Coordinates of C-alpha atoms and ligand atoms in Angstrom, one line a residue:
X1 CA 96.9 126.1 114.3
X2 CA 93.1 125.2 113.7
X3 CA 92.8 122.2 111.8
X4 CA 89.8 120.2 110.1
X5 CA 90.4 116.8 108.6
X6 CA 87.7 115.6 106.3
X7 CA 87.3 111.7 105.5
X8 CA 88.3 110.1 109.1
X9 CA 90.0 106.3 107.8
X10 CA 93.8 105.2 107.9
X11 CA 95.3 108.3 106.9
X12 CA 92.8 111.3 108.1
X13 CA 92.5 109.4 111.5
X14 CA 96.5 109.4 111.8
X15 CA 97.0 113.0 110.0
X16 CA 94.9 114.5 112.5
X17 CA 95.9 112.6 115.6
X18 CA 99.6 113.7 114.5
X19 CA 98.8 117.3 113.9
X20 CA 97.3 117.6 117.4
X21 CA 99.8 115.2 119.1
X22 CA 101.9 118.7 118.3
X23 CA 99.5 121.5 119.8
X24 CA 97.4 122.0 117.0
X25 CA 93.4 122.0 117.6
X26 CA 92.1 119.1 115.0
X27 CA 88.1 118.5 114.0
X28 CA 88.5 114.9 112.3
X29 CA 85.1 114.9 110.1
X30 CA 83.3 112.2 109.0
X31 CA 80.0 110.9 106.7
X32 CA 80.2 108.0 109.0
X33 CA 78.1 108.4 111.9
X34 CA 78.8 105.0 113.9
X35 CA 82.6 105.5 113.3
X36 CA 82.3 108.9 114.4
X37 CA 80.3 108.1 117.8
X38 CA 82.7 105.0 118.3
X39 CA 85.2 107.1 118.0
X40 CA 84.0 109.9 120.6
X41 CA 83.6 106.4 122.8
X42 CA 87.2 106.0 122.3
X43 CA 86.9 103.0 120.2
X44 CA 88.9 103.3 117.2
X45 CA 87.7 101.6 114.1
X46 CA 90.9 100.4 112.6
X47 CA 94.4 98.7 114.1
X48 CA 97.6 101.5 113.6
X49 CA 100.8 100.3 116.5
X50 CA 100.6 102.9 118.3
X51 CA 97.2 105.0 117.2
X52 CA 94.8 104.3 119.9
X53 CA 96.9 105.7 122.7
X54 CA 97.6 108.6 120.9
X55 CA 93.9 109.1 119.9
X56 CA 92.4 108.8 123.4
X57 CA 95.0 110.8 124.9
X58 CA 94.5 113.8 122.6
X59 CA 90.7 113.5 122.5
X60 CA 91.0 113.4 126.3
X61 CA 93.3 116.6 126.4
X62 CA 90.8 118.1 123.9
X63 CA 93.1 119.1 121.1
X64 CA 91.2 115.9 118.8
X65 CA 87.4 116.4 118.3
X66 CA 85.4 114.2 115.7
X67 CA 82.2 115.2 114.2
X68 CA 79.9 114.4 111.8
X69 CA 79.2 118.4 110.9
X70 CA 81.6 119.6 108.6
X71 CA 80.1 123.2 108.8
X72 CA 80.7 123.3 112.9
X73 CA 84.6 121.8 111.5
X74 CA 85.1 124.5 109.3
X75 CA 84.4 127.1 111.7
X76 CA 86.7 125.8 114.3
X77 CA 89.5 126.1 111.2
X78 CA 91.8 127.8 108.8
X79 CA 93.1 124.7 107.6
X80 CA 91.1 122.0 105.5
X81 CA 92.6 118.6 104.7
X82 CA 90.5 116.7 102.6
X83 CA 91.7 112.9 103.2
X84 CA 88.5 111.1 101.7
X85 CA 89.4 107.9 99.6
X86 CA 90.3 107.9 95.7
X87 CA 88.8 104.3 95.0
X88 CA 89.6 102.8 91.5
X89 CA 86.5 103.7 89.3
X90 CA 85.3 100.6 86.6
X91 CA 87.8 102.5 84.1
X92 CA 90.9 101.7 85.9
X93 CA 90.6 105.5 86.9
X94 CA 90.9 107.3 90.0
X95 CA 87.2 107.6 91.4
X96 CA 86.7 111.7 92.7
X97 CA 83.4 111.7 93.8
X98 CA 84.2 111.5 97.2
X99 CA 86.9 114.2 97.3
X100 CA 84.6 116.5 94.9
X101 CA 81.7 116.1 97.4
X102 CA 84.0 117.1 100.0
X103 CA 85.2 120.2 98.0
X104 CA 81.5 121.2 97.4
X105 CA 80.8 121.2 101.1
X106 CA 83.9 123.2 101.6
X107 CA 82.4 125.6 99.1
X108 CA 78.7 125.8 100.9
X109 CA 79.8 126.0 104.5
X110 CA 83.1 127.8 104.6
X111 CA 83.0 131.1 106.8
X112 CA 86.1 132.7 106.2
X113 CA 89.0 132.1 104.1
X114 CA 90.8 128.7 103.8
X115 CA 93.5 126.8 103.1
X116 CA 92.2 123.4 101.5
X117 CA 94.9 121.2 101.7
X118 CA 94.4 117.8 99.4
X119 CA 95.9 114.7 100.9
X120 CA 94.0 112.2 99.1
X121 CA 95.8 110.7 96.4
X122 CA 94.6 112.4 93.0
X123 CA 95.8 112.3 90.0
X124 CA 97.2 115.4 88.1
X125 CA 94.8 118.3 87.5
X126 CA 92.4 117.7 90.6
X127 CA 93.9 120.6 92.3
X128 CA 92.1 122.6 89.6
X129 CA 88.6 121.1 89.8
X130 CA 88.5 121.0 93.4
X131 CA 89.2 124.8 93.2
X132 CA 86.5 125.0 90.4
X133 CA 83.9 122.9 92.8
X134 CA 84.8 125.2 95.8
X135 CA 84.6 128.3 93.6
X136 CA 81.1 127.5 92.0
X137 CA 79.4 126.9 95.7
X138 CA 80.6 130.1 96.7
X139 CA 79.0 131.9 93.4
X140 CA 75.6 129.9 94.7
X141 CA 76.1 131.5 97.9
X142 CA 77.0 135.1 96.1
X143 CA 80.0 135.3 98.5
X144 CA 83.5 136.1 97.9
X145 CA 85.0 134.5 99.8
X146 CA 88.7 133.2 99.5
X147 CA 90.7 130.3 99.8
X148 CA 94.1 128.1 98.4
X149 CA 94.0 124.3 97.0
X150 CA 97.6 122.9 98.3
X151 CA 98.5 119.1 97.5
X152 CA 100.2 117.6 100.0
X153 CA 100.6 113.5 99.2
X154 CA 100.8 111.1 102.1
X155 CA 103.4 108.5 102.2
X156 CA 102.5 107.0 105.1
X157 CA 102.6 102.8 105.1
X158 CA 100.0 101.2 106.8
X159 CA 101.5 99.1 109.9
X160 CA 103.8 102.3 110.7
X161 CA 101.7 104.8 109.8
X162 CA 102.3 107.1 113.0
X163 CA 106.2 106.7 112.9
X164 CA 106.0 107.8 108.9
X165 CA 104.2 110.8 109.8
X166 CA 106.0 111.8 112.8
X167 CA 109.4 111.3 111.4
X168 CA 108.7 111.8 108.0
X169 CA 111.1 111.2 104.7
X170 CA 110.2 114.1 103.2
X171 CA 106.7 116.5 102.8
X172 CA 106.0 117.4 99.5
X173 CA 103.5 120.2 99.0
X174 CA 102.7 122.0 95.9
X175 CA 100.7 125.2 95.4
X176 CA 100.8 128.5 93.7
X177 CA 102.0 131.6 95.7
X178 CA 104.6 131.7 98.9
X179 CA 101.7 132.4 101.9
X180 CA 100.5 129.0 100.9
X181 CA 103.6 127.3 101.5
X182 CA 104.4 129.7 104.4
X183 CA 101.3 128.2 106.0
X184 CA 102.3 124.3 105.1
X185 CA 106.8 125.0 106.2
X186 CA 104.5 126.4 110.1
X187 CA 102.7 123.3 109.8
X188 CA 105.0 120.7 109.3
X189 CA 108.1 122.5 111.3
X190 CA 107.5 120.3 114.6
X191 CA 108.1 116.9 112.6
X192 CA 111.1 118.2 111.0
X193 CA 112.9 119.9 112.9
X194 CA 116.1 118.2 112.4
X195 CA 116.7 118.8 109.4
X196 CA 114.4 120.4 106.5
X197 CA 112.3 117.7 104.6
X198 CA 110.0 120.3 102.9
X199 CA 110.1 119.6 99.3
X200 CA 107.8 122.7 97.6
X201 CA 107.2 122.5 94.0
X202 CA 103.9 123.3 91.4
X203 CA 100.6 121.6 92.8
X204 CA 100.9 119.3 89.5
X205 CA 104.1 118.2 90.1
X206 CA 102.8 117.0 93.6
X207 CA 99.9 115.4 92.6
X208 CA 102.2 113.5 90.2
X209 CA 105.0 112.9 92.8
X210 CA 102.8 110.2 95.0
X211 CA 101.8 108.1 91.9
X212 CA 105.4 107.9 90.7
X213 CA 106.8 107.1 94.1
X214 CA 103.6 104.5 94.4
X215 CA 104.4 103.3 90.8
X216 CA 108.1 103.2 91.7
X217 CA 107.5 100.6 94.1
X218 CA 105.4 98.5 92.9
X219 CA 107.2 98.2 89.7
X220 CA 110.1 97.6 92.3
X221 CA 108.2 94.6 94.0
X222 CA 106.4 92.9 90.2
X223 CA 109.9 93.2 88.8
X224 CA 111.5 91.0 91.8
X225 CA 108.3 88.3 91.6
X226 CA 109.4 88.2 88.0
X227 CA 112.9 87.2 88.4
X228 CA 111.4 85.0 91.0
X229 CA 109.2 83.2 88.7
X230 CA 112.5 83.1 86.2
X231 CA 114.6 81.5 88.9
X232 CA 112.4 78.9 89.8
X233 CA 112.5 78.0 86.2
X234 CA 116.5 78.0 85.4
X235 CA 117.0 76.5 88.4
X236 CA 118.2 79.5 90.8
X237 CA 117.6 80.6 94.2
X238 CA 115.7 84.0 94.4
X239 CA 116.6 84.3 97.6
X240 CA 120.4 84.3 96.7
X241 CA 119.6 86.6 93.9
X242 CA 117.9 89.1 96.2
X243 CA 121.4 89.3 98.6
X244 CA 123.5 89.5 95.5
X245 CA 121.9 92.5 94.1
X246 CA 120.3 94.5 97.0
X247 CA 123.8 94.8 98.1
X248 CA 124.8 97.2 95.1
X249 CA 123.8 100.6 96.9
X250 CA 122.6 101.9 93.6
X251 CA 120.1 98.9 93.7
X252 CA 119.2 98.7 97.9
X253 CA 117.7 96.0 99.6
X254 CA 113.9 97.7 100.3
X255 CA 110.7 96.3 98.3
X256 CA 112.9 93.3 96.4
X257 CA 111.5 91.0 98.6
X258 CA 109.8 88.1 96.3
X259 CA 106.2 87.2 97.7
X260 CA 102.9 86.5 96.5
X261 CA 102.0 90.1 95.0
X262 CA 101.1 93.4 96.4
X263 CA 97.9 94.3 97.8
X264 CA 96.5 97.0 100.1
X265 CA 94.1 100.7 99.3
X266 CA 97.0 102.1 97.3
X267 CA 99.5 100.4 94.6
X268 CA 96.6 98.5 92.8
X269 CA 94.9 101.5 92.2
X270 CA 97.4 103.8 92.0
X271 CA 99.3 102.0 89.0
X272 CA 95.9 101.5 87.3
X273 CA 95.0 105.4 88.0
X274 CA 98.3 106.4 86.7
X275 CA 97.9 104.1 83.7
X276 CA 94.2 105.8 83.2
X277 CA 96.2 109.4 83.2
X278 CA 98.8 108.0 80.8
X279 CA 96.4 107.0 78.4
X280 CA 93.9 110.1 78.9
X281 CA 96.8 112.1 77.6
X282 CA 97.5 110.4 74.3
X283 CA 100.4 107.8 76.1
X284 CA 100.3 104.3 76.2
X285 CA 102.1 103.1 79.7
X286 CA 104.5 100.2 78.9
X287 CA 105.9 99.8 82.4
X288 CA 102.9 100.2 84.3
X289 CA 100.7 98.2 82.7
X290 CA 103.4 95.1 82.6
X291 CA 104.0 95.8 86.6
X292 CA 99.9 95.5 87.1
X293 CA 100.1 92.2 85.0
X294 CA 102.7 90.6 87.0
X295 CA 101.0 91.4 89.7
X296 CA 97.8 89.5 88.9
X297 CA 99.5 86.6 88.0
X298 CA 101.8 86.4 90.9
X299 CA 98.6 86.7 93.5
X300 CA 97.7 83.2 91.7
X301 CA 101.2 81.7 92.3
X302 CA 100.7 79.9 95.1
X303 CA 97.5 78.8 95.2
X304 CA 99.0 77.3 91.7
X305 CA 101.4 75.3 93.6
X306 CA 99.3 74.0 95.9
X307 CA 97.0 72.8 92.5
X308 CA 100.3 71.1 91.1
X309 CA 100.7 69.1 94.6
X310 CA 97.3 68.4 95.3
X311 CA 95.2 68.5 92.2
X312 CA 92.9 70.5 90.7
X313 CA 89.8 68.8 92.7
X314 CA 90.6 70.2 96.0
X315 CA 87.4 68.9 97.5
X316 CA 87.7 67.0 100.8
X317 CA 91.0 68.9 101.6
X318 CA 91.6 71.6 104.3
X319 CA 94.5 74.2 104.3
X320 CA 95.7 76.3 106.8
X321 CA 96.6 79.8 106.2
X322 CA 98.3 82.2 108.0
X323 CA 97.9 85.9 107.8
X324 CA 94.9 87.4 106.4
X325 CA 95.9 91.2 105.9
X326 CA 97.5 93.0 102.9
X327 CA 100.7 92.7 105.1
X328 CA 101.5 92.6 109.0
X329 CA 100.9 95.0 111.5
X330 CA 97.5 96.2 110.0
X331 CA 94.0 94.9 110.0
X332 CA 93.5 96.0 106.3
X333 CA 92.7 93.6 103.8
X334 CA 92.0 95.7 100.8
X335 CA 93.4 93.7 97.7
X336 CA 95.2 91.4 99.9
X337 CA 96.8 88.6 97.6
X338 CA 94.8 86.2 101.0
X339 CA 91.4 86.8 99.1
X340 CA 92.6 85.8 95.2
X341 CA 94.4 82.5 96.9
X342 CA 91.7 81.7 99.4
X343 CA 89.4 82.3 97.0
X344 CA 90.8 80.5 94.0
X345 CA 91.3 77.0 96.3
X346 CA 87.8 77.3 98.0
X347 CA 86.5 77.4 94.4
X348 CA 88.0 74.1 93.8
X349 CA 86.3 72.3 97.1
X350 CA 88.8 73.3 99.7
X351 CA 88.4 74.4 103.0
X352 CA 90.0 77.3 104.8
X353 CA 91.3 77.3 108.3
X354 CA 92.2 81.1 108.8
X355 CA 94.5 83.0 111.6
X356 CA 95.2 86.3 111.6
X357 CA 96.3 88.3 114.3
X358 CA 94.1 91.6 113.3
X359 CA 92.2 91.0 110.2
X360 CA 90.1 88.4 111.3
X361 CA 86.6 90.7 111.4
X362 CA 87.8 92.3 108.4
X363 CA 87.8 89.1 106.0
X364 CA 84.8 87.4 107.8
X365 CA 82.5 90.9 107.4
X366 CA 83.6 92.2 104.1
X367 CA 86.5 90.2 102.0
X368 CA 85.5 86.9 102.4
X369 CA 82.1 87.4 103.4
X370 CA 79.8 84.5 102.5
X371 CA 82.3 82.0 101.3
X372 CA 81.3 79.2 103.6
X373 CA 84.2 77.3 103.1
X374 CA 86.5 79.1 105.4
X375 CA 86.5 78.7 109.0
X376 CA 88.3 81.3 111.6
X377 CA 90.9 80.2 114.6
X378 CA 92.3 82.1 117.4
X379 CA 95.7 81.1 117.2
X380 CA 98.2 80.2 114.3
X381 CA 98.9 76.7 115.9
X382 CA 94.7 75.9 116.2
X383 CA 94.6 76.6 112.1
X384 CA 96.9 73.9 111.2
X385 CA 94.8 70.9 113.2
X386 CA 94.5 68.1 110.7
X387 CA 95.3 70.6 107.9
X388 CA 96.8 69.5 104.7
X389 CA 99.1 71.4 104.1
X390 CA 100.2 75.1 105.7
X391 CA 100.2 78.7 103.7
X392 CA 101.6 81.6 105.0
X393 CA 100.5 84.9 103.3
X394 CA 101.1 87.6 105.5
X395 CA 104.5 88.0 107.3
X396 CA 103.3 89.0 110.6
X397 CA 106.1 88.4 113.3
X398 CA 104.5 86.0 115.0
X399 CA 104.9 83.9 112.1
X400 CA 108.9 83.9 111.8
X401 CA 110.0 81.6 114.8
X402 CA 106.8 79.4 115.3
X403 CA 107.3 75.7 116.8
X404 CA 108.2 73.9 114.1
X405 CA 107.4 70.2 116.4
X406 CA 103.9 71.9 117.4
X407 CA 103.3 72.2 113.6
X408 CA 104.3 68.7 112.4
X409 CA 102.4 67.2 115.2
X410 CA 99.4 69.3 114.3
X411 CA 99.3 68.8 110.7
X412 CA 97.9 65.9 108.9
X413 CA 101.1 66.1 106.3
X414 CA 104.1 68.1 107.1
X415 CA 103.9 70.5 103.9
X416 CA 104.1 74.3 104.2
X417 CA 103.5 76.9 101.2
X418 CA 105.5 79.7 101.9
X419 CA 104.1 83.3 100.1
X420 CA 106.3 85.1 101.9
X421 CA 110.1 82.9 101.8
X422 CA 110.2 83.5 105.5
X423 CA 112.1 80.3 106.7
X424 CA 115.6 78.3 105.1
X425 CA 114.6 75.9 102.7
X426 CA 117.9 73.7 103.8
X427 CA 116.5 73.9 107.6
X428 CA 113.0 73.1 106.8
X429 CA 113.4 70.2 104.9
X430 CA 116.0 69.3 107.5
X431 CA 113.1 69.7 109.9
X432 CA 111.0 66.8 107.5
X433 CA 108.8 69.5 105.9
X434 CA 108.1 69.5 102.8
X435 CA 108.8 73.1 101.6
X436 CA 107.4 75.5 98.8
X437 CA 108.6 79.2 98.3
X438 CA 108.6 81.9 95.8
X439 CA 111.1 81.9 93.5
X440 CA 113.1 78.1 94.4
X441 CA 113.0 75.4 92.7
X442 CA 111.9 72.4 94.4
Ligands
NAD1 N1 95.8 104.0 103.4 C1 97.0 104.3 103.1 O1 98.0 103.7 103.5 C2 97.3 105.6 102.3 C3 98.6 106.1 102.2 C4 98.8 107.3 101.5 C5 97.7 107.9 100.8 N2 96.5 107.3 100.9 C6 95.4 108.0 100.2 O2 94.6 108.7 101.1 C7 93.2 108.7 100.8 C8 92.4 108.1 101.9 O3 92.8 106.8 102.1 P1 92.3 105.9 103.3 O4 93.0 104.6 103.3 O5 92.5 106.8 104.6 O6 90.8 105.8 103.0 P2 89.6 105.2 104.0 O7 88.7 104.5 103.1 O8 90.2 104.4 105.1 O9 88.9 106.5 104.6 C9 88.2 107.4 103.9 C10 87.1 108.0 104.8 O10 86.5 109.1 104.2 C11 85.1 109.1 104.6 N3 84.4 109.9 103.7 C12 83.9 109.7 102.4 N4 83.2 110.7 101.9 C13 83.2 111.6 102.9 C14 82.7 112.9 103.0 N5 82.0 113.5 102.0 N6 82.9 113.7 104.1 C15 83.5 113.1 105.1 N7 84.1 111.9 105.1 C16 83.9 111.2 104.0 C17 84.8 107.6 104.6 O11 83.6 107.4 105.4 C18 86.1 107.0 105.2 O12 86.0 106.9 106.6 C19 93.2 107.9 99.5 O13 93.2 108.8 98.4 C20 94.4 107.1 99.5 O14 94.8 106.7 98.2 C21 96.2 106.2 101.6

């Protein structure tokens, strides 16, 4: 099938690499000229396990073509994802101007009919005014043209974002007449062909299904942090807590992790947008807007413990932290909970020795751009020289099984603050460390 991808970041760069890792011929388009000329270079502008083979190979074999010309993309295809980001607007809201620009191009340049496919994350009723936006450019023109709008949410997760979309859980895709989903069951038939994972529905109920399952999880992770914070309190181990419940099937072990909140390009926004929608139509969201509080507060957490040990003048102290991005195996750092506690201790006088294994360009060029007061290392060992204490944020697997001697020796006092409970509180105070986590008392 011919494919066009519009908006080229994490999840148009992998949807189209995917689709032509199967056959397909893909045009991945983008607004982004260097990105697009970096990427015909082969350089790919982001870190995905497993991505860049899988990109060069297929740009090589010539089923993956990138351009900046979404009118030479839309010729090459009968297919149209648009996969342009849904940024939080200053009202909490989901911001469309990127995907309504997208659909008014679509609109000018489209030669024959199409199937617009939206896999951005929008909330209920976009279907409808990206059909609208299409429909009025084609008036301008005087054509009569045709086409379908078909949602399609992506439930890729960042760090295995390949394996989600070549194996995935289930595709949900909503539209309005049986050709449409015809064309999406051809499609998606090569990743799953073991059993059937199509779930087809109305287009509303799939634009609502990603905010729900996004909503579902973070609520899943802000309700943990909040039994964490209660167990530090009473006296109990979250950690215990966790085992004890995640082993009732009906409650599972996935996303009850304690930490030091959720970050990343989707559940902050996605709550917030869903909250927005909520409140647009006459509901006030009591859940949501609870699991968006916790969340706030828990991204302060540990930077709060590190102000009970320490002090609130944090002037002439340096901390070590470990992991930068939102979480491992990705160099994003969009809402990472790194940048609220980095930023909340270098406002009281501290000094930052960062390590992190991908995200290092990331915070130093956008996230923590300007703030002096944190210094970059090559390797997780270098951050904790003459340190005064250790924080690890991101649980990147280099991280679980580190030298515990090396670190004593290197710091200047044997204290770790743990974000992420990724060691035995028994062992490591065994070890002589001095140990915080989430959700244990002292
Ligand atoms: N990142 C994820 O893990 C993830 C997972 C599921 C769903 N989503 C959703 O997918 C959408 C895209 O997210 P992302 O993380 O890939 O965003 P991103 O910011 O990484 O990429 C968006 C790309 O679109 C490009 N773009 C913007 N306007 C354009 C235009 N008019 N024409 C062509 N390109 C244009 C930008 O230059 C950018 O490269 C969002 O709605 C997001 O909520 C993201």
């Amino acid at each position: 099938m011919k494919i066009s991808v519009i908006g080229t970041g994490y999840v148009g760069l992998v949807t189209g690499t995917c689709f032509a890792e199967m056959g397909n011929r893909v045009t991945c388009v983008d607004i982004d000229e260097e990105k697009i000329s970096k990427l015909k270079e082969g350089v790919i502008p982001i870190y995905e396990p497993g991505l860049e083979d899988m990109v060069l190979e297929n740009h090589k074999k010539g089923t993956l073509h990138f351009t900046t010309d979404i009118k030479e993309a839309l010729q090459h295809s009968d297919i149209c994802f648009i996969a342009v980001g849904t940024p939080m607007g200053e009202d909490g809201s989901a911001d469309l101007q990127y995907v309504l620009a997208v659909a008014k191009s679509i609109g000018e340049n489209m030669t024959h009919h199409m199937y617009v496919i939206d896999k951005s994350t929008v909330p209920v009723g976009t279907a409808e005014k990206v059909k609208a936006t299409i429909q009025e450019a084609l008036d301008r023109r005087g054509s009569d043209l045709t086409f379908d709008v078909i949602s399609n949410p992506e439930f890729l997760k960042e760090g295995a974002a390949i394996e989600d979309f070549m194996k995935p859980d289930r595709v949900v895709v909503g539209a309005d007449n049986e050709e449409a989903f015809e064309v999406m069951r051809e499609l998606y038939a090569p990743f799953t062909k073991n059993h059937d994972r199509f779930v087809a529905m109305d287009v509303k109920s799939a634009e609502m299904t990603k905010y729900a399952a996004n909503a579902m999880l973070a609520t899943k992770i802000s309700f943990m942090n909040e039994i964490a914070n209660i167990c530090e309190r009473v006296g109990a181990n979250v950690n215990m807590v966790r085992k004890g419940i995640g082993s009732d099937s009906r409650i599972g072990f996935s996303f009850i992790y304690p930490g030091c909140g959720y970050g990343g390009s989707c559940f902050p926004k996605d709550v917030q947008a869903l909250a927005k929608t909520a409140k647009d139509f006459g509901y006030t969201p009591k859940i949501l807007d609870a699991v968006e509080e916790v969340n706030y507060a828990q991204k302060r957490v540990l930077a709060d413990k590190v102000v009970d040990r320490f002090g609130e003048d944090l002037s002439g102290k340096t901390f070590a932290v470990w992991g930068l991005a939102f979480k491992p195996e990705t160099d994003d750092m969009r809402e990472a909970s790194s940048i609220t506690i980095i930023n909340e201790l270098t406002k009281r006088g501290a000094k930052i020795k960062a390590y992190d294994p991908k995200a290092e360009h990331e915070a130093r060029n956008f996230y923590l751009k300007g703030n002096e007061n944190v210094e970059y290392v090559d390797s997780k060992y270098d951050a904790l020289t003459d340190a005064d204490a250790m924080l690890l944020i991101t649980e990147w697997k280099e991280f679980r099984s580190p030298d515990f001697d090396e670190m004593k020796l290197r710091l200047k006092n044997p204290i770790i603050f743990d974000g992420r409970n990724q060691y035995k509180q028994s062992t490591m105070q065994k070890r002589g460390f001095e140990y915080y986590q989430i959700g244990v008392p002292k």
